[in-house]
Coordinates of C-alpha atoms in Angstrom, one line a residue:
M29 CA 11.5 -20.3 19.9
S30 CA 10.9 -19.1 16.4
N31 CA 13.8 -18.3 14.6
H32 CA 14.2 -13.8 15.0
P33 CA 15.8 -13.3 11.1
V34 CA 13.3 -15.5 9.5
Q35 CA 10.5 -13.3 11.5
M36 CA 12.1 -10.1 10.9
F37 CA 11.5 -10.8 6.9
E38 CA 8.2 -11.5 7.7
Y39 CA 7.5 -8.5 8.9
H40 CA 9.9 -7.0 5.4
T41 CA 7.5 -9.0 3.0
W42 CA 4.4 -7.6 5.5
A43 CA 5.5 -4.0 5.9
S44 CA 6.5 -4.1 1.8
Q45 CA 2.6 -5.2 0.6
T46 CA 0.9 -3.2 3.4
I47 CA 2.5 0.3 1.9
L48 CA 1.9 -1.3 -2.0
G49 CA -1.7 -2.3 -0.5
R50 CA -2.2 1.3 0.7
I51 CA -0.8 2.9 -3.2
K52 CA -3.4 0.7 -4.4
E53 CA -5.7 2.6 -2.7
L54 CA -4.8 5.8 -4.4
P55 CA -5.0 7.2 -8.2
S56 CA -2.0 5.4 -10.5
S57 CA -0.4 8.9 -11.4
V58 CA 1.0 8.9 -8.4
L59 CA 3.5 5.7 -8.6
S60 CA 5.0 8.4 -11.4
Q61 CA 4.2 11.7 -9.8
E62 CA 7.9 13.1 -9.1
V63 CA 9.1 14.4 -6.4
N64 CA 11.5 16.7 -4.5
S65 CA 12.4 13.8 -2.1
S66 CA 15.5 10.8 -1.7
F67 CA 14.0 9.6 -5.1
P68 CA 12.3 11.1 -8.1
T69 CA 9.1 9.1 -7.9
I70 CA 7.5 6.9 -5.4
A71 CA 7.9 3.9 -8.6
H72 CA 12.4 4.6 -8.2
A73 CA 11.8 4.1 -4.9
L74 CA 10.1 0.4 -5.1
S75 CA 12.4 -1.0 -7.7
H76 CA 15.7 0.6 -5.6
I77 CA 13.8 -1.4 -3.2
Y78 CA 13.8 -4.5 -4.9
A79 CA 16.7 -4.4 -6.1
V80 CA 18.3 -4.3 -3.3
D81 CA 16.5 -7.0 -2.5
K82 CA 17.2 -9.0 -5.3
M83 CA 20.8 -8.1 -4.4
W84 CA 21.4 -9.1 -1.0
Y85 CA 18.8 -12.8 -2.0
L86 CA 21.7 -13.7 -4.7
V87 CA 23.9 -13.0 -1.8
L88 CA 22.5 -15.8 -0.1
T89 CA 22.7 -18.4 -2.5
G90 CA 25.6 -17.9 -3.5
T91 CA 26.8 -15.0 -5.8
G92 CA 29.4 -13.3 -4.8
M93 CA 28.2 -9.6 -3.6
P94 CA 30.3 -7.6 -6.1
E95 CA 28.2 -9.8 -9.6
A96 CA 24.8 -9.8 -7.0
F97 CA 25.7 -6.2 -7.3
Q98 CA 25.9 -5.6 -11.1
A99 CA 23.3 -7.8 -12.0
C100 CA 20.6 -6.4 -10.0
I101 CA 22.4 -2.6 -11.3
P102 CA 18.9 -2.8 -14.1
L103 CA 16.8 -4.1 -11.5
N104 CA 17.5 -0.7 -9.5
E105 CA 17.1 1.1 -13.3
S106 CA 14.0 -0.9 -14.4
I107 CA 10.5 1.4 -13.3
L108 CA 7.8 -0.9 -13.8
P109 CA 4.3 0.3 -14.5
S110 CA 2.0 -0.6 -12.6
I111 CA 1.7 -0.7 -8.7
D112 CA 0.2 -4.3 -9.5
D113 CA 3.6 -5.0 -10.4
Y114 CA 4.9 -4.2 -7.7
S115 CA 3.3 -6.1 -5.6
N116 CA 3.6 -9.8 -7.9
I117 CA 7.4 -9.2 -8.0
Y118 CA 8.1 -8.3 -4.1
A119 CA 5.6 -11.4 -3.8
E120 CA 7.6 -14.0 -6.2
L121 CA 11.4 -12.4 -4.7
S122 CA 10.0 -13.7 -1.1
D123 CA 8.5 -16.4 -1.7
Q124 CA 11.8 -17.9 -2.9
F125 CA 13.5 -15.9 0.3
R126 CA 10.6 -18.3 2.0
E127 CA 12.4 -21.2 0.1
W128 CA 15.8 -20.5 1.2
F129 CA 14.9 -20.7 4.4
R130 CA 13.7 -23.7 4.2
S131 CA 16.5 -25.6 2.6
N132 CA 18.5 -23.3 4.9
P133 CA 18.3 -23.7 8.3
N134 CA 21.4 -22.4 10.2
L135 CA 21.4 -18.1 9.5
E136 CA 24.4 -18.0 12.2
Q137 CA 26.6 -19.7 9.6
T138 CA 29.5 -17.2 7.8
T139 CA 29.8 -16.2 4.9
L140 CA 33.2 -14.1 3.1
L141 CA 31.2 -11.1 2.3
D142 CA 33.6 -8.9 -0.5
N143 CA 31.7 -5.6 -0.6
P144 CA 32.6 -3.4 -3.6
F145 CA 32.6 -0.7 -1.5
A146 CA 34.0 -1.6 1.9
G147 CA 35.5 -4.9 1.5
A148 CA 35.5 -8.3 2.7
R149 CA 34.7 -10.0 6.5
Q150 CA 32.9 -12.5 7.6
T151 CA 29.4 -12.4 7.5
R152 CA 26.7 -14.6 9.5
L153 CA 24.3 -14.7 6.6
S154 CA 21.8 -13.2 9.9
E155 CA 23.2 -10.2 10.0
I156 CA 22.7 -10.5 6.1
V157 CA 19.1 -11.2 6.9
L158 CA 18.8 -7.6 9.0
Q159 CA 20.8 -5.6 7.2
L160 CA 17.8 -6.3 4.2
V161 CA 15.3 -5.8 6.2
N162 CA 16.3 -2.9 7.3
H163 CA 17.6 -1.4 4.5
G164 CA 13.4 -2.2 3.4
T165 CA 12.2 -0.1 6.7
Y166 CA 14.4 3.1 5.5
H167 CA 12.8 3.3 2.3
R168 CA 9.3 3.3 3.2
G169 CA 10.4 5.7 5.0
N170 CA 11.7 7.2 2.5
V171 CA 7.9 6.2 0.4
S172 CA 5.8 7.5 2.9
T173 CA 7.2 10.8 3.0
M174 CA 6.8 10.7 -0.6
L175 CA 3.0 10.1 -0.2
R176 CA 2.4 12.6 2.2
Q177 CA 4.5 15.4 -0.5
L178 CA 1.8 14.1 -2.3
G179 CA -0.9 15.1 -0.6
H180 CA -1.4 11.9 0.5
A181 CA -1.8 9.8 4.5
S182 CA 0.3 6.7 4.1
T183 CA -0.1 3.5 6.2
M184 CA 1.1 2.3 9.4
N185 CA 4.0 -0.7 8.9
D186 CA 5.7 -0.5 11.5
Y187 CA 7.3 -3.5 13.5
S188 CA 5.3 -3.6 16.3
L189 CA 2.0 -3.2 13.9
F190 CA 3.2 -6.3 12.3
W191 CA 3.0 -8.3 15.6
Y192 CA -0.3 -8.6 16.1
Q193 CA -1.3 -9.5 12.4
E194 CA -2.5 -13.1 11.5
P195 CA 1.5 -15.3 10.5
T196 CA 1.1 -16.2 7.1
K197 CA 0.6 -19.7 5.9

Protein backbone atom coordinates (compact mmCIF):
# COMPACT_ATOMS: atom_id res chain seq x y z
CA MET A 1 0.00 0.00 0.00
CA SER A 2 1.36 3.42 -0.92
CA ASN A 3 1.62 6.37 1.40
CA HIS A 4 -0.83 8.74 -0.28
CA PRO A 5 0.48 12.05 1.18
CA VAL A 6 4.03 11.12 0.15
CA GLN A 7 2.82 10.12 -3.33
CA MET A 8 1.03 13.47 -3.60
CA PHE A 9 4.24 15.24 -2.56
CA GLU A 10 6.11 13.35 -5.30
CA TYR A 11 3.46 14.56 -7.74
CA HIS A 12 4.00 18.12 -6.48
CA THR A 13 7.75 17.79 -7.04
CA TRP A 14 7.30 16.29 -10.49
CA ALA A 15 4.74 18.92 -11.56
CA SER A 16 6.94 21.78 -10.36
CA GLN A 17 9.98 20.42 -12.18
CA THR A 18 7.82 19.82 -15.28
CA ILE A 19 6.69 23.43 -15.50
CA LEU A 20 10.18 24.68 -14.65
CA GLY A 21 11.48 22.49 -17.50
CA ARG A 22 8.98 24.10 -19.86
CA ILE A 23 10.10 27.58 -18.81
CA LYS A 24 13.75 26.56 -19.44
CA GLU A 25 12.80 25.95 -23.09
CA LEU A 26 11.68 29.57 -23.50
CA PRO A 27 13.68 32.79 -23.74
CA SER A 28 15.13 33.68 -20.33
CA SER A 29 13.25 37.00 -20.41
CA VAL A 30 9.97 35.10 -19.84
CA LEU A 31 10.88 34.77 -16.16
CA SER A 32 10.83 38.52 -15.58
CA GLN A 33 8.33 39.73 -18.20
CA GLU A 34 5.51 41.67 -16.59
CA VAL A 35 2.01 40.27 -16.99
CA ASN A 36 -1.38 41.36 -15.70
CA SER A 37 -2.13 38.36 -13.49
CA SER A 38 -2.05 37.10 -9.91
CA PHE A 39 1.68 37.89 -9.76
CA PRO A 40 3.57 40.59 -11.66
CA THR A 41 6.00 38.05 -13.17
CA ILE A 42 6.48 34.30 -13.37
CA ALA A 43 9.52 34.70 -11.11
CA HIS A 44 7.29 36.21 -8.42
CA ALA A 45 4.91 33.24 -8.68
CA LEU A 46 7.79 30.75 -8.45
CA SER A 47 9.26 32.57 -5.44
CA HIS A 48 5.87 32.46 -3.74
CA ILE A 49 5.41 28.72 -4.30
CA TYR A 50 8.90 28.07 -2.97
CA ALA A 51 8.45 30.31 0.08
CA VAL A 52 5.20 28.58 1.06
CA ASP A 53 6.72 25.13 0.50
CA LYS A 54 9.63 26.14 2.75
CA MET A 55 7.24 27.50 5.38
CA TRP A 56 5.37 24.19 5.52
CA TYR A 57 8.67 22.31 5.69
CA LEU A 58 9.64 24.40 8.70
CA VAL A 59 6.26 23.72 10.32
CA LEU A 60 6.57 19.98 9.69
CA THR A 61 10.05 19.97 11.21
CA GLY A 62 8.92 21.67 14.42
CA THR A 63 8.91 25.42 13.86
CA GLY A 64 5.75 27.21 14.95
CA MET A 65 3.71 28.50 12.04
CA PRO A 66 4.00 32.20 13.02
CA GLU A 67 7.79 31.88 13.17
CA ALA A 68 7.95 29.83 9.96
CA PHE A 69 5.77 32.38 8.18
CA GLN A 70 8.01 35.26 9.31
CA ALA A 71 11.15 33.36 8.33
CA CYS A 72 9.85 32.81 4.79
CA ILE A 73 8.66 36.33 4.01
CA PRO A 74 12.09 37.22 2.55
CA LEU A 75 11.96 34.11 0.33
CA ASN A 76 8.59 35.22 -1.01
CA GLU A 77 10.09 38.59 -1.93
CA SER A 78 13.37 37.21 -3.30
CA ILE A 79 13.41 37.05 -7.10
CA LEU A 80 16.05 34.72 -8.49
CA PRO A 81 17.90 35.60 -11.69
CA SER A 82 17.43 32.34 -13.61
CA ILE A 83 15.11 29.38 -14.05
CA ASP A 84 18.04 27.11 -13.19
CA ASP A 85 18.25 28.82 -9.79
CA TYR A 86 14.56 28.03 -9.21
CA SER A 87 15.04 24.42 -10.33
CA ASN A 88 17.94 24.04 -7.93
CA ILE A 89 16.21 25.44 -4.85
CA TYR A 90 13.06 23.44 -5.59
CA ALA A 91 15.13 20.23 -5.95
CA GLU A 92 17.07 20.90 -2.74
CA LEU A 93 13.88 21.47 -0.77
CA SER A 94 12.29 18.34 -2.25
CA ASP A 95 15.29 16.35 -1.05
CA GLN A 96 14.87 17.82 2.43
CA PHE A 97 11.21 16.80 2.43
CA ARG A 98 12.10 13.26 1.30
CA GLU A 99 14.58 12.94 4.15
CA TRP A 100 11.91 14.17 6.56
CA PHE A 101 9.41 11.62 5.18
CA ARG A 102 11.94 8.81 5.71
CA SER A 103 12.35 9.76 9.36
CA ASN A 104 8.62 10.40 10.02
CA PRO A 105 6.60 7.38 8.92
CA ASN A 106 3.45 8.33 10.86
CA LEU A 107 1.92 11.20 8.95
CA GLU A 108 -1.39 10.67 10.74
CA GLN A 109 -0.02 12.04 13.99
CA THR A 110 -1.28 15.48 14.91
CA THR A 111 0.43 18.71 15.72
CA LEU A 112 -0.91 21.99 17.04
CA LEU A 113 -1.00 24.34 14.07
CA ASP A 114 -1.16 27.94 15.26
CA ASN A 115 -2.13 29.70 12.04
CA PRO A 116 -1.62 33.47 12.52
CA PHE A 117 -4.54 34.14 10.14
CA ALA A 118 -7.05 31.53 11.29
CA GLY A 119 -6.17 30.43 14.83
CA ALA A 120 -4.98 27.22 16.43
CA ARG A 121 -6.14 23.69 15.64
CA GLN A 122 -4.89 20.15 15.85
CA THR A 123 -3.81 19.14 12.34
CA ARG A 124 -2.55 15.84 10.97
CA LEU A 125 0.86 16.01 9.33
CA SER A 126 -0.72 14.42 6.25
CA GLU A 127 -3.14 17.35 6.01
CA ILE A 128 -0.22 19.78 5.95
CA VAL A 129 1.40 17.82 3.12
CA LEU A 130 -1.85 17.85 1.13
CA GLN A 131 -2.23 21.60 1.75
CA LEU A 132 1.26 22.16 0.37
CA VAL A 133 0.43 20.11 -2.75
CA ASN A 134 -2.89 21.87 -3.27
CA HIS A 135 -1.26 25.29 -2.93
CA GLY A 136 1.40 24.38 -5.50
CA THR A 137 -1.19 23.05 -7.94
CA TYR A 138 -3.19 26.27 -7.67
CA HIS A 139 -0.19 28.48 -8.40
CA ARG A 140 1.22 26.28 -11.17
CA GLY A 141 -2.14 27.02 -12.81
CA ASN A 142 -1.35 30.72 -12.42
CA VAL A 143 2.04 30.16 -14.05
CA SER A 144 0.42 28.28 -16.95
CA THR A 145 -1.99 31.16 -17.49
CA MET A 146 0.85 33.66 -17.32
CA LEU A 147 2.79 31.72 -19.95
CA ARG A 148 -0.23 31.78 -22.26
CA GLN A 149 -0.67 35.52 -21.69
CA LEU A 150 2.96 35.95 -22.75
CA GLY A 151 2.28 34.01 -25.96
CA HIS A 152 3.76 30.65 -24.95
CA ALA A 153 2.16 27.26 -24.46
CA SER A 154 2.44 25.76 -21.01
CA THR A 155 2.84 22.04 -20.40
CA MET A 156 0.63 19.36 -18.94
CA ASN A 157 1.36 18.67 -15.30
CA ASP A 158 -1.89 17.06 -14.15
CA TYR A 159 -1.88 14.39 -11.48
CA SER A 160 -3.34 11.89 -13.95
CA LEU A 161 -0.27 12.37 -16.20
CA PHE A 162 2.01 11.84 -13.20
CA TRP A 163 0.53 8.33 -12.81
CA TYR A 164 2.35 7.33 -16.00
CA GLN A 165 5.77 8.68 -15.05
CA GLU A 166 8.68 6.54 -13.89
CA PRO A 167 9.01 6.62 -10.10
CA THR A 168 11.81 8.83 -8.78
CA LYS A 169 14.62 7.13 -6.90
